[in-house]
């Protein structure tokens, strides 16, 4: 059956370019013309360099276990655009997306298609959650905070900052202080602020920004907040501890939090998959801080040296990433993410050759990679596919792995 033309047009919209002079005026006007659907439910706004998706998913799961109807907006998607918009843990169907798009275009017309892809997806998320009459919308920032499309939310109930480290320096600034200041843009008057593990200087900066922006209160993560969940990886204890603090701040009971965390799923993050010729771990880690945390987590759960399948975008600190990964293994498979910004494979090859590391190169021949290394491998080594979310998502999609349900809502 042919795809709905509105869905086709949404998928073909230009990517966000940002740059000097960019504002969120266009999406703010679109939201206003639509009736500001993002103000029709309670919102938790989540930003941070790493961990924001996992933290958002756990907050949503905890709220669902407490009986609330919850919408979760995240980006980018792994395999299909629908994954960005989850209601009670399940992505919207094409039919639901079509209905949302029709309601948007009926009200604001062709101007909707003047937005960038991410801006348009943000509007779709807001409108779908309003149409579904969710109690809470857990909204993950796309990039930064101040000039992110999601920042048209007027006053989120909670503003959550998971972590601060260097990433997207060309947009957000080349110091942690500049990045933290940008992310503080989601703090609004009367909002409660929850912050993950950050160094003292960043903590002081966020506290000052929160006071300047008239936040209701600020809560900082401490080691006593560490908490376990079903999600694998040492770093997830940080994320679940922060999510737990947020949920307690919303009045969610401890039993509901524990039930939610015991069942939550977050695909592509320390995700172990069996049933193929060898066990696979999928791990999206797109910057040096993320890779370091991933390597510590992998080192604690892997019983033998893995084969590392790696691919990343050209803007990333790939040399430093490879240096960290060499602590885990010297057996590499090279892949290129399906993106115009993909790091050319020959650069990885040159670096590994210069460091005496063996590798096999697959480029974007994902079918051969799956045949040789996943379905028909005679290696006894576990396989770790790590790096770009675009790469992890493409391989998961080709293997037919599902996305969700991420959590189950309990009717209480």
PDB file of N, CA and C in Angstrom, residues 26-40 100-109 111-112 122-124 126-128 130-131:
ATOM      1  N   UNK A  26      10.106  30.259  14.376  1.00  0.00           N
ATOM      2  CA  UNK A  26       9.233  29.557  13.425  1.00  0.00           C
ATOM      3  C   UNK A  26       8.434  28.466  14.111  1.00  0.00           C
ATOM      4  N   UNK A  27       9.089  27.662  14.927  1.00  0.00           N
ATOM      5  CA  UNK A  27       8.347  26.587  15.598  1.00  0.00           C
ATOM      6  C   UNK A  27       7.460  27.161  16.698  1.00  0.00           C
ATOM      7  N   UNK A  28       7.885  28.243  17.322  1.00  0.00           N
ATOM      8  CA  UNK A  28       7.017  28.868  18.334  1.00  0.00           C
ATOM      9  C   UNK A  28       5.716  29.352  17.690  1.00  0.00           C
ATOM     10  N   UNK A  29       5.818  29.962  16.505  1.00  0.00           N
ATOM     11  CA  UNK A  29       4.627  30.430  15.794  1.00  0.00           C
ATOM     12  C   UNK A  29       3.748  29.258  15.377  1.00  0.00           C
ATOM     13  N   UNK A  30       4.379  28.178  14.897  1.00  0.00           N
ATOM     14  CA  UNK A  30       3.605  26.994  14.500  1.00  0.00           C
ATOM     15  C   UNK A  30       2.845  26.428  15.693  1.00  0.00           C
ATOM     16  N   UNK A  31       3.516  26.350  16.842  1.00  0.00           N
ATOM     17  CA  UNK A  31       2.857  25.827  18.046  1.00  0.00           C
ATOM     18  C   UNK A  31       1.710  26.735  18.478  1.00  0.00           C
ATOM     19  N   UNK A  32       1.944  28.045  18.430  1.00  0.00           N
ATOM     20  CA  UNK A  32       0.885  28.990  18.807  1.00  0.00           C
ATOM     21  C   UNK A  32      -0.322  28.861  17.883  1.00  0.00           C
ATOM     22  N   UNK A  33      -0.081  28.763  16.575  1.00  0.00           N
ATOM     23  CA  UNK A  33      -1.179  28.638  15.615  1.00  0.00           C
ATOM     24  C   UNK A  33      -1.949  27.333  15.797  1.00  0.00           C
ATOM     25  N   UNK A  34      -1.271  26.354  16.374  1.00  0.00           N
ATOM     26  CA  UNK A  34      -1.911  25.061  16.630  1.00  0.00           C
ATOM     27  C   UNK A  34      -2.650  25.051  17.971  1.00  0.00           C
ATOM     28  N   UNK A  35      -2.474  26.120  18.737  1.00  0.00           N
ATOM     29  CA  UNK A  35      -3.118  26.192  20.052  1.00  0.00           C
ATOM     30  C   UNK A  35      -2.213  25.776  21.193  1.00  0.00           C
ATOM     31  N   UNK A  36      -0.896  25.763  20.949  1.00  0.00           N
ATOM     32  CA  UNK A  36       0.089  25.363  21.967  1.00  0.00           C
ATOM     33  C   UNK A  36      -0.264  24.031  22.622  1.00  0.00           C
ATOM     34  N   UNK A  37      -0.281  22.947  21.835  1.00  0.00           N
ATOM     35  CA  UNK A  37      -0.643  21.637  22.408  1.00  0.00           C
ATOM     36  C   UNK A  37       0.286  21.196  23.520  1.00  0.00           C
ATOM     37  N   UNK A  38       1.536  21.668  23.516  1.00  0.00           N
ATOM     38  CA  UNK A  38       2.507  21.269  24.539  1.00  0.00           C
ATOM     39  C   UNK A  38       2.130  21.780  25.923  1.00  0.00           C
ATOM     40  N   UNK A  39       1.173  22.699  25.990  1.00  0.00           N
ATOM     41  CA  UNK A  39       0.720  23.210  27.286  1.00  0.00           C
ATOM     42  C   UNK A  39      -0.494  22.445  27.806  1.00  0.00           C
ATOM     43  N   UNK A  40      -0.906  21.412  27.071  1.00  0.00           N
ATOM     44  CA  UNK A  40      -2.100  20.662  27.445  1.00  0.00           C
ATOM     45  C   UNK A  40      -1.838  19.467  28.339  1.00  0.00           C
ATOM     46  N   UNK A 100      -2.510  12.473  13.144  1.00  0.00           N
ATOM     47  CA  UNK A 100      -1.897  13.644  13.768  1.00  0.00           C
ATOM     48  C   UNK A 100      -1.508  14.664  12.705  1.00  0.00           C
ATOM     49  N   UNK A 101      -0.870  14.207  11.635  1.00  0.00           N
ATOM     50  CA  UNK A 101      -0.457  15.111  10.563  1.00  0.00           C
ATOM     51  C   UNK A 101      -1.653  15.795   9.922  1.00  0.00           C
ATOM     52  N   UNK A 102      -2.709  15.048   9.708  1.00  0.00           N
ATOM     53  CA  UNK A 102      -3.912  15.636   9.109  1.00  0.00           C
ATOM     54  C   UNK A 102      -4.488  16.725  10.005  1.00  0.00           C
ATOM     55  N   UNK A 103      -4.464  16.499  11.322  1.00  0.00           N
ATOM     56  CA  UNK A 103      -4.994  17.511  12.245  1.00  0.00           C
ATOM     57  C   UNK A 103      -4.126  18.767  12.243  1.00  0.00           C
ATOM     58  N   UNK A 104      -2.806  18.583  12.092  1.00  0.00           N
ATOM     59  CA  UNK A 104      -1.889  19.727  12.058  1.00  0.00           C
ATOM     60  C   UNK A 104      -2.095  20.541  10.788  1.00  0.00           C
ATOM     61  N   UNK A 105      -2.090  19.869   9.649  1.00  0.00           N
ATOM     62  CA  UNK A 105      -2.205  20.563   8.364  1.00  0.00           C
ATOM     63  C   UNK A 105      -3.572  21.227   8.227  1.00  0.00           C
ATOM     64  N   UNK A 106      -4.593  20.596   8.766  1.00  0.00           N
ATOM     65  CA  UNK A 106      -5.933  21.189   8.716  1.00  0.00           C
ATOM     66  C   UNK A 106      -5.961  22.531   9.440  1.00  0.00           C
ATOM     67  N   UNK A 107      -5.149  22.647  10.496  1.00  0.00           N
ATOM     68  CA  UNK A 107      -5.189  23.858  11.318  1.00  0.00           C
ATOM     69  C   UNK A 107      -4.180  24.916  10.880  1.00  0.00           C
ATOM     70  N   UNK A 108      -2.961  24.512  10.496  1.00  0.00           N
ATOM     71  CA  UNK A 108      -1.944  25.527  10.175  1.00  0.00           C
ATOM     72  C   UNK A 108      -1.485  25.485   8.726  1.00  0.00           C
ATOM     73  N   UNK A 109      -1.990  24.538   7.956  1.00  0.00           N
ATOM     74  CA  UNK A 109      -1.754  24.530   6.520  1.00  0.00           C
ATOM     75  C   UNK A 109      -0.334  24.201   6.108  1.00  0.00           C
ATOM     76  N   UNK A 111       2.289  25.879   5.947  1.00  0.00           N
ATOM     77  CA  UNK A 111       3.415  26.441   6.702  1.00  0.00           C
ATOM     78  C   UNK A 111       4.121  25.377   7.538  1.00  0.00           C
ATOM     79  N   UNK A 112       3.406  24.302   7.867  1.00  0.00           N
ATOM     80  CA  UNK A 112       4.015  23.206   8.629  1.00  0.00           C
ATOM     81  C   UNK A 112       5.221  22.639   7.897  1.00  0.00           C
ATOM     82  N   UNK A 122       8.930  17.677  16.356  1.00  0.00           N
ATOM     83  CA  UNK A 122       8.595  18.205  17.678  1.00  0.00           C
ATOM     84  C   UNK A 122       7.123  18.604  17.739  1.00  0.00           C
ATOM     85  N   UNK A 123       6.646  19.275  16.705  1.00  0.00           N
ATOM     86  CA  UNK A 123       5.227  19.641  16.637  1.00  0.00           C
ATOM     87  C   UNK A 123       4.357  18.388  16.620  1.00  0.00           C
ATOM     88  N   UNK A 124       4.769  17.371  15.866  1.00  0.00           N
ATOM     89  CA  UNK A 124       4.014  16.112  15.819  1.00  0.00           C
ATOM     90  C   UNK A 124       3.953  15.481  17.210  1.00  0.00           C
ATOM     91  N   UNK A 126       4.191  16.984  20.188  1.00  0.00           N
ATOM     92  CA  UNK A 126       3.290  17.766  21.039  1.00  0.00           C
ATOM     93  C   UNK A 126       1.826  17.494  20.692  1.00  0.00           C
ATOM     94  N   UNK A 127       1.520  17.531  19.393  1.00  0.00           N
ATOM     95  CA  UNK A 127       0.127  17.364  18.969  1.00  0.00           C
ATOM     96  C   UNK A 127      -0.387  15.955  19.257  1.00  0.00           C
ATOM     97  N   UNK A 128       0.460  14.954  19.045  1.00  0.00           N
ATOM     98  CA  UNK A 128       0.019  13.576  19.293  1.00  0.00           C
ATOM     99  C   UNK A 128      -0.247  13.348  20.773  1.00  0.00           C
ATOM    100  N   UNK A 130      -1.155  15.617  22.936  1.00  0.00           N
ATOM    101  CA  UNK A 130      -2.381  16.344  23.269  1.00  0.00           C
ATOM    102  C   UNK A 130      -3.610  15.577  22.784  1.00  0.00           C
ATOM    103  N   UNK A 131      -3.545  15.052  21.562  1.00  0.00           N
ATOM    104  CA  UNK A 131      -4.682  14.303  21.022  1.00  0.00           C
ATOM    105  C   UNK A 131      -4.950  13.036  21.826  1.00  0.00           C
TER     106      UNK A 131
END
